[in-house]
Every structure is written in structure tokens, then in C-alpha cells.
Short mmCIF file of C-alpha atoms and ligand atoms in Angstrom, two decimals:
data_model
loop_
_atom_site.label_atom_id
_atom_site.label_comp_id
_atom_site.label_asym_id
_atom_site.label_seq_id
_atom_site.Cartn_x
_atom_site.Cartn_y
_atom_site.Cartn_z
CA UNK A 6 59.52 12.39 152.06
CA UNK A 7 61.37 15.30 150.63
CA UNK A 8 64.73 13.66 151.56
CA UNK A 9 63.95 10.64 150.23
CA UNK A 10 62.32 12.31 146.76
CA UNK A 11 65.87 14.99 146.67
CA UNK A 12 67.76 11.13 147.09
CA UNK A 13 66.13 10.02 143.87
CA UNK A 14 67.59 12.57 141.94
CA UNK A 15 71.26 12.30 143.94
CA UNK A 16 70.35 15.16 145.88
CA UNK A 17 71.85 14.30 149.69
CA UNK A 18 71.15 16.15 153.05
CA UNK A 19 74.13 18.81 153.20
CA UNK A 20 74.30 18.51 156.93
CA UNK A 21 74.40 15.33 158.80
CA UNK A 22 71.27 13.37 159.88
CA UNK A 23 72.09 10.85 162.55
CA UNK A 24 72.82 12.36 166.43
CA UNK A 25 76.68 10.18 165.28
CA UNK A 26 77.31 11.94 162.10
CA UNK A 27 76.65 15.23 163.81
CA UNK A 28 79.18 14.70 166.52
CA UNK A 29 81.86 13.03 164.58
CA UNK A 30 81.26 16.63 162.50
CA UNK A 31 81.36 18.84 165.18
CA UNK A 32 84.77 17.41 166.65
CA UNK A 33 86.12 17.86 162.71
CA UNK A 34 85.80 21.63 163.24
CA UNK A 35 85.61 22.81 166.85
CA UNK A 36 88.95 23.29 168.61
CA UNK A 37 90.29 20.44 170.89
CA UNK A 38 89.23 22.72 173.63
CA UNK A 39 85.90 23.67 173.21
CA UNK A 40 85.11 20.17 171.64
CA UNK A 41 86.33 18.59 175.06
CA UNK A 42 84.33 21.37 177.13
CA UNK A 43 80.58 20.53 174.88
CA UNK A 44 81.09 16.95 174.72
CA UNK A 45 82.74 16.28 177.85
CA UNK A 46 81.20 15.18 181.46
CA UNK A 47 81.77 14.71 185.10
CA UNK A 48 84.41 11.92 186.29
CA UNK A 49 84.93 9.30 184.05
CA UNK A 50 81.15 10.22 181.91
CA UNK A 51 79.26 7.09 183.12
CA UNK A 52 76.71 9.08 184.18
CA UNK A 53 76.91 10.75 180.91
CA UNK A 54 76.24 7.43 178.80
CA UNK A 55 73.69 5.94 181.13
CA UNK A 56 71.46 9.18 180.28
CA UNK A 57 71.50 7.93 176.60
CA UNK A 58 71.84 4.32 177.33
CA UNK A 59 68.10 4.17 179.36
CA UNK A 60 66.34 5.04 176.30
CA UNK A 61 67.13 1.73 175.09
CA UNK A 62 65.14 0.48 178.33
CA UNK A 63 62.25 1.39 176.97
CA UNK A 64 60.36 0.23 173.93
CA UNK A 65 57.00 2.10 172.50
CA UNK A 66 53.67 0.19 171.94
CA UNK A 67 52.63 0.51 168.29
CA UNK A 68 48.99 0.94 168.07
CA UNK A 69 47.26 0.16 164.07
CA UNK A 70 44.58 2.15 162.51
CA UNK A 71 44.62 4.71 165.40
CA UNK A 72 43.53 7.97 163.52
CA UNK A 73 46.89 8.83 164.03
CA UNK A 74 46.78 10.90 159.98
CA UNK A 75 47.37 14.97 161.56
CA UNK A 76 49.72 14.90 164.62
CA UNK A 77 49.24 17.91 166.80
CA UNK A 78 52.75 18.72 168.80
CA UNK A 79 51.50 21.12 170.33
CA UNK A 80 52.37 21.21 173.84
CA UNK A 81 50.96 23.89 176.67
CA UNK A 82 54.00 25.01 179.56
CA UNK A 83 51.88 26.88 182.09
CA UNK A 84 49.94 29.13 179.84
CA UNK A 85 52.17 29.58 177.25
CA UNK A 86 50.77 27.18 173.88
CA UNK A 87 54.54 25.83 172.59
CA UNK A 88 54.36 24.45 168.85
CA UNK A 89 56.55 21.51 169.66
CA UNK A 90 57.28 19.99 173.03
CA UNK A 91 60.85 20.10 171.98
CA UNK A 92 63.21 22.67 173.65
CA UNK A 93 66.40 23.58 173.10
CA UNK A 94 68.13 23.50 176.77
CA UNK A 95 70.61 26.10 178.09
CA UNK A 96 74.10 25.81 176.90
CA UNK A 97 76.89 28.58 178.35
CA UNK A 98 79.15 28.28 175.46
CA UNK A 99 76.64 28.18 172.76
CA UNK A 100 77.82 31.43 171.60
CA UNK A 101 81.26 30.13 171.34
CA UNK A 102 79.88 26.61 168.92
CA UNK A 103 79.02 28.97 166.41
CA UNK A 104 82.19 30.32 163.81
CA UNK A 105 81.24 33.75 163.74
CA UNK A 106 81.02 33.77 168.06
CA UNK A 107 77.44 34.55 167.57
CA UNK A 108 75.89 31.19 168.88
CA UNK A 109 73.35 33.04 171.22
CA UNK A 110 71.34 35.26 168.71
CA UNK A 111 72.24 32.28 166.25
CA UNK A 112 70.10 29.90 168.85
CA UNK A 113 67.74 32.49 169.08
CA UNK A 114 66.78 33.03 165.16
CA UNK A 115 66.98 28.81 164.84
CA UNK A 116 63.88 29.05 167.56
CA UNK A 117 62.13 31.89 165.47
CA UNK A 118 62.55 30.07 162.37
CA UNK A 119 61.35 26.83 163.86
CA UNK A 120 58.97 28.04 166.87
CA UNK A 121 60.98 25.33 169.21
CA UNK A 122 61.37 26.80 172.76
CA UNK A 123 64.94 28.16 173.75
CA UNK A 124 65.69 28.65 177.64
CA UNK A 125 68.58 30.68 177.03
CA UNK A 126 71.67 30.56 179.97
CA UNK A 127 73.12 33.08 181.94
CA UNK A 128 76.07 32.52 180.26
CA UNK A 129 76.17 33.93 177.02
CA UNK A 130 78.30 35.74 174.33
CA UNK A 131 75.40 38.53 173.71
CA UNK A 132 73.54 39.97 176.28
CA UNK A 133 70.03 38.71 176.89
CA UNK A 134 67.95 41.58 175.68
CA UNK A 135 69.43 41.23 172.26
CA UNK A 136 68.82 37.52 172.34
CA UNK A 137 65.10 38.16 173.41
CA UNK A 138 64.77 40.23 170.07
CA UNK A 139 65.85 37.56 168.06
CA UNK A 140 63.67 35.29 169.47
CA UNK A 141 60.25 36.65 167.75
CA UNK A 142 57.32 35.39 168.96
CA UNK A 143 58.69 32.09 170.02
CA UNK A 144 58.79 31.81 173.71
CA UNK A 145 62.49 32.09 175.11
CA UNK A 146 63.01 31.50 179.04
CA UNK A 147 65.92 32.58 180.44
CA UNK A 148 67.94 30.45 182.52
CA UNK A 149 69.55 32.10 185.87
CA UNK A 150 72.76 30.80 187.76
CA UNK A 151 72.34 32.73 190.90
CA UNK A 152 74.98 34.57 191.66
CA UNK A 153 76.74 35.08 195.39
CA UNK A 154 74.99 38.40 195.61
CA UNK A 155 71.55 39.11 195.96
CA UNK A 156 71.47 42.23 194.26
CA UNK A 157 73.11 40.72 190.94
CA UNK A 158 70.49 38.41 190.61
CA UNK A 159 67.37 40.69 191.17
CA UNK A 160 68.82 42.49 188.12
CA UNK A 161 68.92 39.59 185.98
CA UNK A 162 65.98 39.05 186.32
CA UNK A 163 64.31 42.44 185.86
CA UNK A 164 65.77 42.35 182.60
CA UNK A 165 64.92 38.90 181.61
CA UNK A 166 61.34 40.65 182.16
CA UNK A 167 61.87 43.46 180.52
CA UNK A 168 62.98 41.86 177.79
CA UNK A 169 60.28 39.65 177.82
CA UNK A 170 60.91 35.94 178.53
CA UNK A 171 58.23 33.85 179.56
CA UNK A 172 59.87 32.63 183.01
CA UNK A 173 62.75 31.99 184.92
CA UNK A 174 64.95 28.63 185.35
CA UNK A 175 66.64 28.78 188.40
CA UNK A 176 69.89 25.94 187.50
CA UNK A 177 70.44 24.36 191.14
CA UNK A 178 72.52 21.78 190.06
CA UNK A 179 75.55 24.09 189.41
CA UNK A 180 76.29 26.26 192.39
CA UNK A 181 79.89 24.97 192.47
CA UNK A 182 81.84 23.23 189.05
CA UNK A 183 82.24 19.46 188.43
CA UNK A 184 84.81 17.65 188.17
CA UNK A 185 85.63 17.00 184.37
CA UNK A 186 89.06 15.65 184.00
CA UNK A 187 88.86 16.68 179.50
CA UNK A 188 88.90 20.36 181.17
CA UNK A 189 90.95 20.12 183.96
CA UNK A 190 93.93 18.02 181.08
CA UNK A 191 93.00 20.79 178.61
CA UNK A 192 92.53 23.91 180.38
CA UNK A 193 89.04 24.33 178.49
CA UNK A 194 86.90 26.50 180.59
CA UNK A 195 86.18 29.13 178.08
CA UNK A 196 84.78 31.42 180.81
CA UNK A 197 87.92 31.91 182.07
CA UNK A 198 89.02 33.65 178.87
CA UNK A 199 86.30 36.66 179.55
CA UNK A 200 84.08 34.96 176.98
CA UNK A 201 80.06 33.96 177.64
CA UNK A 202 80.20 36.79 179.90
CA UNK A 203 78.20 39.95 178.48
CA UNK A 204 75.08 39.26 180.49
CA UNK A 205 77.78 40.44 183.42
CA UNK A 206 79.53 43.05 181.83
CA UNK A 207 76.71 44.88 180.52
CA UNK A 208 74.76 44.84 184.29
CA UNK A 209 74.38 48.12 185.81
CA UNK A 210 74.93 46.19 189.56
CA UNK A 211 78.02 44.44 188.41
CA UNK A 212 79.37 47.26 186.60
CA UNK A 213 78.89 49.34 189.86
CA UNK A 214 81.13 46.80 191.90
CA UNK A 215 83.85 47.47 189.69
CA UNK A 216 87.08 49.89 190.04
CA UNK A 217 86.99 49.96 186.10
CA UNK A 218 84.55 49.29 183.34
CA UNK A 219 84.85 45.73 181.52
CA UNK A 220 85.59 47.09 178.52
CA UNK A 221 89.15 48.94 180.18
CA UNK A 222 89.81 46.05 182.47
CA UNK A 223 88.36 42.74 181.48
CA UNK A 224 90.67 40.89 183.62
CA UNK A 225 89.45 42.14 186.57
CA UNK A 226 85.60 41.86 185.88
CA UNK A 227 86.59 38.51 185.38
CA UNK A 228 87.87 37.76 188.35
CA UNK A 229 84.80 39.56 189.94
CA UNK A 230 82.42 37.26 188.00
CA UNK A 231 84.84 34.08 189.11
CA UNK A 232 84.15 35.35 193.04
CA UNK A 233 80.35 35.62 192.17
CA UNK A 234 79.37 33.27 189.88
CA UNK A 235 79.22 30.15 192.50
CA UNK A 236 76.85 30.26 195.11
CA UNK A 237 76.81 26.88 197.04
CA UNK A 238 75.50 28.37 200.60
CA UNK A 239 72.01 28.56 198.22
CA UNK A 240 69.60 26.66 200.49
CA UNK A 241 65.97 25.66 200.24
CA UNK A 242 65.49 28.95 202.87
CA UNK A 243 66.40 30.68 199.94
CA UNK A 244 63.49 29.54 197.93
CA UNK A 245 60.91 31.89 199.31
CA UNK A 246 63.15 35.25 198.45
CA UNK A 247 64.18 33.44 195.01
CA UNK A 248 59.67 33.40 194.64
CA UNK A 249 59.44 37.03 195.79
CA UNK A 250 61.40 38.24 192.77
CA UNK A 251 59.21 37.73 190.26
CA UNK A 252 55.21 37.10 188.95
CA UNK A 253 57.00 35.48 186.05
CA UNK A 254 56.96 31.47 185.84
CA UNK A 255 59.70 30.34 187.96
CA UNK A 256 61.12 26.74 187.34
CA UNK A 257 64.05 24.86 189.12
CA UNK A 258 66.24 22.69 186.95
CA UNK A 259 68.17 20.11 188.16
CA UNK A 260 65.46 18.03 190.14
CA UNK A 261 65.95 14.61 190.37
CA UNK A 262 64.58 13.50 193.42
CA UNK A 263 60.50 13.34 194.32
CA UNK A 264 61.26 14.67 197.91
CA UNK A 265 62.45 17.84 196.23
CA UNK A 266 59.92 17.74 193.59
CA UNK A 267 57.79 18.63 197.12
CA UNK A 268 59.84 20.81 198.37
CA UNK A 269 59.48 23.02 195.24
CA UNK A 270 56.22 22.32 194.83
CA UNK A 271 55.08 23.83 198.29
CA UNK A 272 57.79 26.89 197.76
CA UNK A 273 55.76 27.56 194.84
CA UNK A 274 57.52 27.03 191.63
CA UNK A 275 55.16 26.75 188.45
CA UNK A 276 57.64 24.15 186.89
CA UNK A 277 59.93 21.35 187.89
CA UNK A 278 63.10 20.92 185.19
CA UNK A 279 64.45 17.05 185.93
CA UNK A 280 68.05 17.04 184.36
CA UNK A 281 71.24 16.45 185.38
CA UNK A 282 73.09 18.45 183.20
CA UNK A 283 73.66 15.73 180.70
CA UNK A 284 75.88 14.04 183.40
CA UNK A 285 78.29 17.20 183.49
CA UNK A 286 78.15 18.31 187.10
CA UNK A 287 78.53 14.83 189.37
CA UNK A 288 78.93 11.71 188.02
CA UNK A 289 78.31 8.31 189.61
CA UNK A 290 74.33 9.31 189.77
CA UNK A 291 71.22 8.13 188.43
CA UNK A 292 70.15 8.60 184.88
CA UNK A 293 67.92 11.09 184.57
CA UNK A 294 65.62 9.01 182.72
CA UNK A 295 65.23 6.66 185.31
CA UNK A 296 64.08 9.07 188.20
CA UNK A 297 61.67 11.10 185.96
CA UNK A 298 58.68 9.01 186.32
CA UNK A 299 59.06 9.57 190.29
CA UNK A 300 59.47 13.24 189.41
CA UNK A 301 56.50 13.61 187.12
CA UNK A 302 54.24 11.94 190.07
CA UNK A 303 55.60 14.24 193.25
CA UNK A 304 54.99 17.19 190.58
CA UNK A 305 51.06 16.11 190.68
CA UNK A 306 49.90 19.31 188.13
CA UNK A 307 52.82 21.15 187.89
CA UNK A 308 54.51 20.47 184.67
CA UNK A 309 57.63 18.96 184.40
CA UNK A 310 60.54 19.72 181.08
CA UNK A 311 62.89 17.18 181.43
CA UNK A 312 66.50 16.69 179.51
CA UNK A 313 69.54 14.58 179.69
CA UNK A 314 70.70 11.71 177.37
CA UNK A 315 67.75 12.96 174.61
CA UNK A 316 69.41 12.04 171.32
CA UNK A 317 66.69 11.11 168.74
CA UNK A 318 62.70 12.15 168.31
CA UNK A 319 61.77 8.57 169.53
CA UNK A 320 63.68 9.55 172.80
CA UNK A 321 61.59 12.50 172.58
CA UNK A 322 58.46 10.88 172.49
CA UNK A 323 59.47 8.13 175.47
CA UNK A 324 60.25 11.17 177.14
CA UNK A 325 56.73 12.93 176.63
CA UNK A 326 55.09 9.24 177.53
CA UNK A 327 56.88 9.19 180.96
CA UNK A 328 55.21 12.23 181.76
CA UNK A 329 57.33 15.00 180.45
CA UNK A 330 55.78 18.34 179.28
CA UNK A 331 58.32 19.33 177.26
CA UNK A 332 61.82 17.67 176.35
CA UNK A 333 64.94 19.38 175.81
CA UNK A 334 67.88 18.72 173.93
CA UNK A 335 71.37 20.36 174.88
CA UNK A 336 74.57 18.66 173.07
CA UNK A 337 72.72 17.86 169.91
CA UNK A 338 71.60 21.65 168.64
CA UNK A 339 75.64 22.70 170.14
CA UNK A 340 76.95 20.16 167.59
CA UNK A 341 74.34 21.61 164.96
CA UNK A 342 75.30 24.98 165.93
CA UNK A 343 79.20 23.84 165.15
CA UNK A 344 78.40 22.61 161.78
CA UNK A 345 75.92 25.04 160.22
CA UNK A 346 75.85 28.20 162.56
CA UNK A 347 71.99 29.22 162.91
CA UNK A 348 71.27 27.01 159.82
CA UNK A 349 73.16 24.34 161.70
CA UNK A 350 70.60 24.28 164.57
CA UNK A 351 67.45 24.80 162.97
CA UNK A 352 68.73 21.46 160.81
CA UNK A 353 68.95 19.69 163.80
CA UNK A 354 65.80 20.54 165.37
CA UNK A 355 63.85 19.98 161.95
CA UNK A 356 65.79 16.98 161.89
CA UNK A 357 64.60 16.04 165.18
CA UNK A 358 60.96 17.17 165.48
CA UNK A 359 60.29 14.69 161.89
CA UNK A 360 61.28 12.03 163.62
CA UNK A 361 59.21 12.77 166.75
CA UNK A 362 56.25 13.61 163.95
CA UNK A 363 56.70 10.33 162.37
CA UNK A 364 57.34 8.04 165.51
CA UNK A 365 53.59 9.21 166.61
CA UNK A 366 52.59 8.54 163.10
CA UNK A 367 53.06 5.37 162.26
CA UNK A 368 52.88 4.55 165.59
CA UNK A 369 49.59 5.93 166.01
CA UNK A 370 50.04 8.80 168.69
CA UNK A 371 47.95 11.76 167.02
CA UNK A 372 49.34 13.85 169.78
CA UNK A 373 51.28 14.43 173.59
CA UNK A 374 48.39 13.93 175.67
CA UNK A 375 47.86 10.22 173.85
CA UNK A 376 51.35 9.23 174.89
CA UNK A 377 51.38 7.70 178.50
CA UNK A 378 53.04 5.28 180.56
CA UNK A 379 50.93 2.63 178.63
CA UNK A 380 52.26 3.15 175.25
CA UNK A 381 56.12 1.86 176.76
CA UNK A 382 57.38 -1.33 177.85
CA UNK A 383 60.65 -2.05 179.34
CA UNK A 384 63.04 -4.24 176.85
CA UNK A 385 63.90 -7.20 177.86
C1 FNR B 418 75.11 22.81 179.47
N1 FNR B 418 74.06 22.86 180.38
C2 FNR B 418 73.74 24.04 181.00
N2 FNR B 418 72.68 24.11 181.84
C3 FNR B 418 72.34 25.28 182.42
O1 FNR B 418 71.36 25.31 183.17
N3 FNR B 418 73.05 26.42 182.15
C4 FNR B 418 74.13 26.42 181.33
O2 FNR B 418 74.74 27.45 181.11
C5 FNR B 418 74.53 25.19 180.77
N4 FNR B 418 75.64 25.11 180.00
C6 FNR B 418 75.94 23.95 179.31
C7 FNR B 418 77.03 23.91 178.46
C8 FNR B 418 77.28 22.77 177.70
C9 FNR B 418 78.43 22.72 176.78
C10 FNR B 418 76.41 21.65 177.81
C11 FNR B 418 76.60 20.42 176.94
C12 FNR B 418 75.35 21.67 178.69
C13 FNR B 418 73.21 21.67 180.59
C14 FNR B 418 72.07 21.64 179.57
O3 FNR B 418 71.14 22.65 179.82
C15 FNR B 418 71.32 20.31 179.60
O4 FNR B 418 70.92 20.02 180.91
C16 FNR B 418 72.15 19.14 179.05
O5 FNR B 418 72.96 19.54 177.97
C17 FNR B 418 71.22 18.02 178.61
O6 FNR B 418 71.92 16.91 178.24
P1 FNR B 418 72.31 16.54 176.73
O7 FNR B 418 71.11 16.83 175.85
O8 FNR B 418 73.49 17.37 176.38
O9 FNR B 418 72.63 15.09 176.86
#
């Protein structure tokens, strides 16, 4: 209503609104690189657009005179009460969207500000304790690429719980790099440059592996994260040690198929992620969409966050009514971040969760728990 009240008296949104306006924005002031490496996928991206294209699939029920006045968003991610089921999903170069280089405490004061859920990647520009600051008293979980070496990872995580995150998202779905022919024309892995990695180069284990600090020789603690950073021997039989790390949540992202949702499941993870990386590790695949109502019914209780394709709050809420517990969002908050900095993102999300708010409204959903497979029907 506000927006519509400021539009009376000329007043119009500074940022853009629509998911289109956003991206044609973000390409206006990101370099050709890094706008190739956020908005880019595997082969030629048809994996990409069939994670936004399934939404349209799906159509929501409206139901009249449903009591649907007060919406409560509120969603609950084993034990943890979230305002909003919305997430913001882990994005390596996030730090690098934002103008001042910034992008991860930037992501992190957007999700104080708005109380929307960051998992928070492995890859970032600041190192995780600082972004765990930032974060208030929203919950933050941090995301974990396992490294090739055991001991690496161990100390990621004891400092993702020392610093206080509320779990641990194991990404499976990246142990070795796509194949994403906008990088491989441009040359834009920003890694490569040294950047995205302090959560490396301020590790006591992967300092100690090192001839000289990061700070005298950043080329070679590159390299050394470039050796360590992949990890495709990672097996299920790695599952129980991966357990035995932590009391923390742990969650596995990257789950697509109900066999192993099971597998998981009996390995004893508290969460199942179902993503496929917004189509950026393999394409020719399944959207992500498609498989999650087999994922949310091999889960049984164990909550499921799902993301991929999720461009507007009614994709939200068909998310949520195929059995989601929480939805996350990666691209969209990136382009926010481009455009606004921390500003940027909480715009987005705002942006985002009113149009969740409202779908529920007027389509009388007073909250998650009312949306189910029975409010949707497929399009025909
Ligand atoms: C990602 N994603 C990702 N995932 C992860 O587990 N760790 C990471 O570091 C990254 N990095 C990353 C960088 C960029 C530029 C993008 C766009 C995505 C994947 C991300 O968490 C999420 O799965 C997708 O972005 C969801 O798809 P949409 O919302 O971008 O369509």
C-alpha cells in the first residue's frame, strides 16, 4: 500500500521491483565478468530456465472468506523459530556483487535488518566469524564445501560453532566445477584471482600447510586452496565421519533424488536441502521443482529448504505448498546486492516476502502449515 500511496504523489520505488528489472540492472553495473559468473549456468542453461519455467506448471487454488486477515510466516527449521520461510541461499561471490567488496557482512546486516535466514558459503570475501556478528539474532547457517583434507574441514566447522551458526550445509553437488562455457569464454572465475577466499587464509590448519603466510604469498595459498578445494572421492562412507563432527544441525544440499533423501535420512542429517544450484553445476537434469515433491515424501519429518528457479513470492509460496520448509533465493538478493549494496538486498527480500504476504492474503492462506499440495493445480 505504501508504494502505491508514495505513487500518488509521484513518488517511485528507487530500486527495481520486478525479478526482470533487477537483472537488466545488475548487468548495467557489474563487470562483463562477474555478471557472466552470477547469471551464468552449466552447458547451454536449459537446466537453468526449466528451474524457473516449472513454476508456471503450477497454479494456486484461491480460497474466499478464509480468515486469511493476519498471515503468520513464521516458519520452524529444526528448533530454530525463522520469521519468514524465505532464505537467502549461499552465493561464493556475494562479497564480490557488492561495490565496496563487502557483499558478505553486507548479506549479513540485510538478514539482521529483515530477520530472513542467510546460509552463508564457504566462499566468502570476510571471514565467517565477522559475518556471524553481523548477523544479530537472525539465524545464519554456514554452508561448507568440504575440502580434500579432513583436517581443513573439522576447523571450519569448529568455527562456524564458535561463531555461532545454527547448523551446517554440507554442498554435495559441487565437489568438482561445471561446465559453464560464459566462464570458460570469459575467464570469470573470480576465485582464481585470490578473492572469496578469507575463510582459507585466515584458518590456523591451512595457514600451517603453507611455506608462507597469505598475506606474503597469496599466489601460492591460492594454488593450495585450488588443490583442496575439490573433493570428488567424497562418498556416502563419508557421511558417518561428516555426522561425528558436530551436535550442530547438519543438512546436505544438493538432493534431488528420494533414494538419497534415504540415504541421508538413515546417516542422520536433521535437514535435506533439494537444489541444484540454480542449474550451475550439470545441466541436462531435472528441474528442481519437479523432483521436490518426491524429496519432501522420502524426507518423512525431516524438513526439507529447497531453492532453484525461485523468482517471485508466489514461487515462494508454491514452493512452501509442495512441501518445502523454507525456500531460498540465490540470484535474485546477488542482483539486489549489485544494485543497492546491503540496502540492495534487504529491497529485494522486502520486495519479495510482500508478495509472498499478499499471495496468502488474498488468496486466503493465513499461514505455511495451510499451504499443501491441495491448494495447487497443474496448468493446463
Ligand atoms: C551459488 N550457489 C552456491 N551454493 C553453495 O552451496 N555454495 C556456494 O558458494 C554457491 N555459490 C554460488 C554463486 C553464485 C553466483 C550463484 C548464482 C549460486 C548456489 C545457490 O546456493 C543456490 O543453490 C542457487 O543460486 C539457487 O538458484 P537461483 O535462486 O539462483 O535460481
Amino acid at each position: 500500500l505504501r508504494i502505491y500511496l508514495d505513487g500518488l504523489s509521484g513518488k517511485l520505488p528507487e530500486l527495481p521491483v520486478s525479478f526482470e528489472d533487477l537483472e537488466r540492472g545488475a548487468e548495467e553495473v557489474m563487470s562483463a565478468q562477474l555478471w557472466s559468473y552470477v547469471a551464468g549456468g552449466a552447458g547451454d542453461e536449459r537446466t537453468q530456465r526449466a528451474n524457473v519455467a516449472s513454476f508456471d506448471r503450477w497454479g494456486l487454488m484461491p480460497r474466499m472468506l478464509a480468515g486469511a486477515a493476519q498471515r503468520d510466516l513464521t516458519a520452524d527449521l529444526l528448533g530454530t523459530s525463522l520469521p519468514t520461510p524465505l532464505m537467502m541461499a549461499p552465493v561464493g561471490v556475494i562479497g564480490l556483487c557488492d561495490a565496496e567488496g563487502h557483499g558478505d557482512l553486507a548479506t549479513a546486516r540485510a538478514a539482521a535488518a529483515t530477520g530472513v535466514p542467510a546460509v552463508v558459503s564457504t566462499l566468502m570475501q570476510d571471514p565467517l566469524e565477522d559475518v556471524a556478528a553481523a548477523l544479530g539474532d537472525t539465524p545464519g547457517y554456514f554452508q561448507l564445501y568440504p575440502p580434500d583434507d579432513r583436517e581443513l574441514t573439522e576447523s571450519f566447522v569448529r568455527r562456524a560453532e564458535a561463531a555461532g551458526y545454527a547448523g551446517i550445509v554440507v554442498t554435495l553437488d559441487t565437489l568438482t566445477l561445471g561446465w559453464r562455457p560464459r566462464d570458460l569464454s570469459l575467464a570469470s572465475f573470480p576465485q582464481l584471482k585470490g578473492l572469496c577466499l578469507a575463510n582459507y587464509f585466515t584458518d590456523p590448519v591451512f595457514r600451517s600447510h603453507l611455506d608462507a603466510s597469505p598475506e606474503r604469498d597469496p599466489e601460492a595459498a591460492t594454488m593450495r586452496w585450488a588443490t583442496t578445494f575439490g573433493n570428488p572421492k567424497l562418498t556416502w562412507d563419508d557421511l558417518a565421519w561428516l555426522r561425528s563432527l558436530t551436535d550442530l544441525p547438519l543438512l546436505l544440499k544438493g538432493i534431488c533424488d528420494p533414494e538419497d533423501v534415504r540415504r541421508a535420512v538413515d546417516g542422520g542429517v536433521d535437514g535435506v536441502y533439494c537444489s541444484n544450484h540454480g542449474g550451475r553445476q550439470a545441466n541436462g537434469g531435472l528441474p528442481a521443482l519437479d523432483v521436490l515433491p518426491e524429496v519432501v515424501d522420502a524426507a518423512g519429518d525431516v524438513p526439507v529448504i529447497f531453492d532453484s528457479g525461485v523468482r517471485t513470492g508466489a514461487d515462494v509460496v508454491k514452493a512452501l505448498a509442495l512441501g518445502a520448509t523454507a525456500v531460498g533465493v540465490g540470484r535474485p538478493y546477488a542482483y539486489g546486492m549489485a544494485v543497492g549494496g546491503a540496502a540492495g538486498v534487504e529491497h529485494v527480500l522486502r520486495c519479495l516476502l510482500a508478495e509472498t504476504d499478499l499471495t496468502m492474503a488474498i488468496d486466503g492462506y493465513p499461514d505455511v502449515a495451510s499451504l499443501t499440495r491441495g491448494s495447487l493445480r497443474e496448468v493446463r
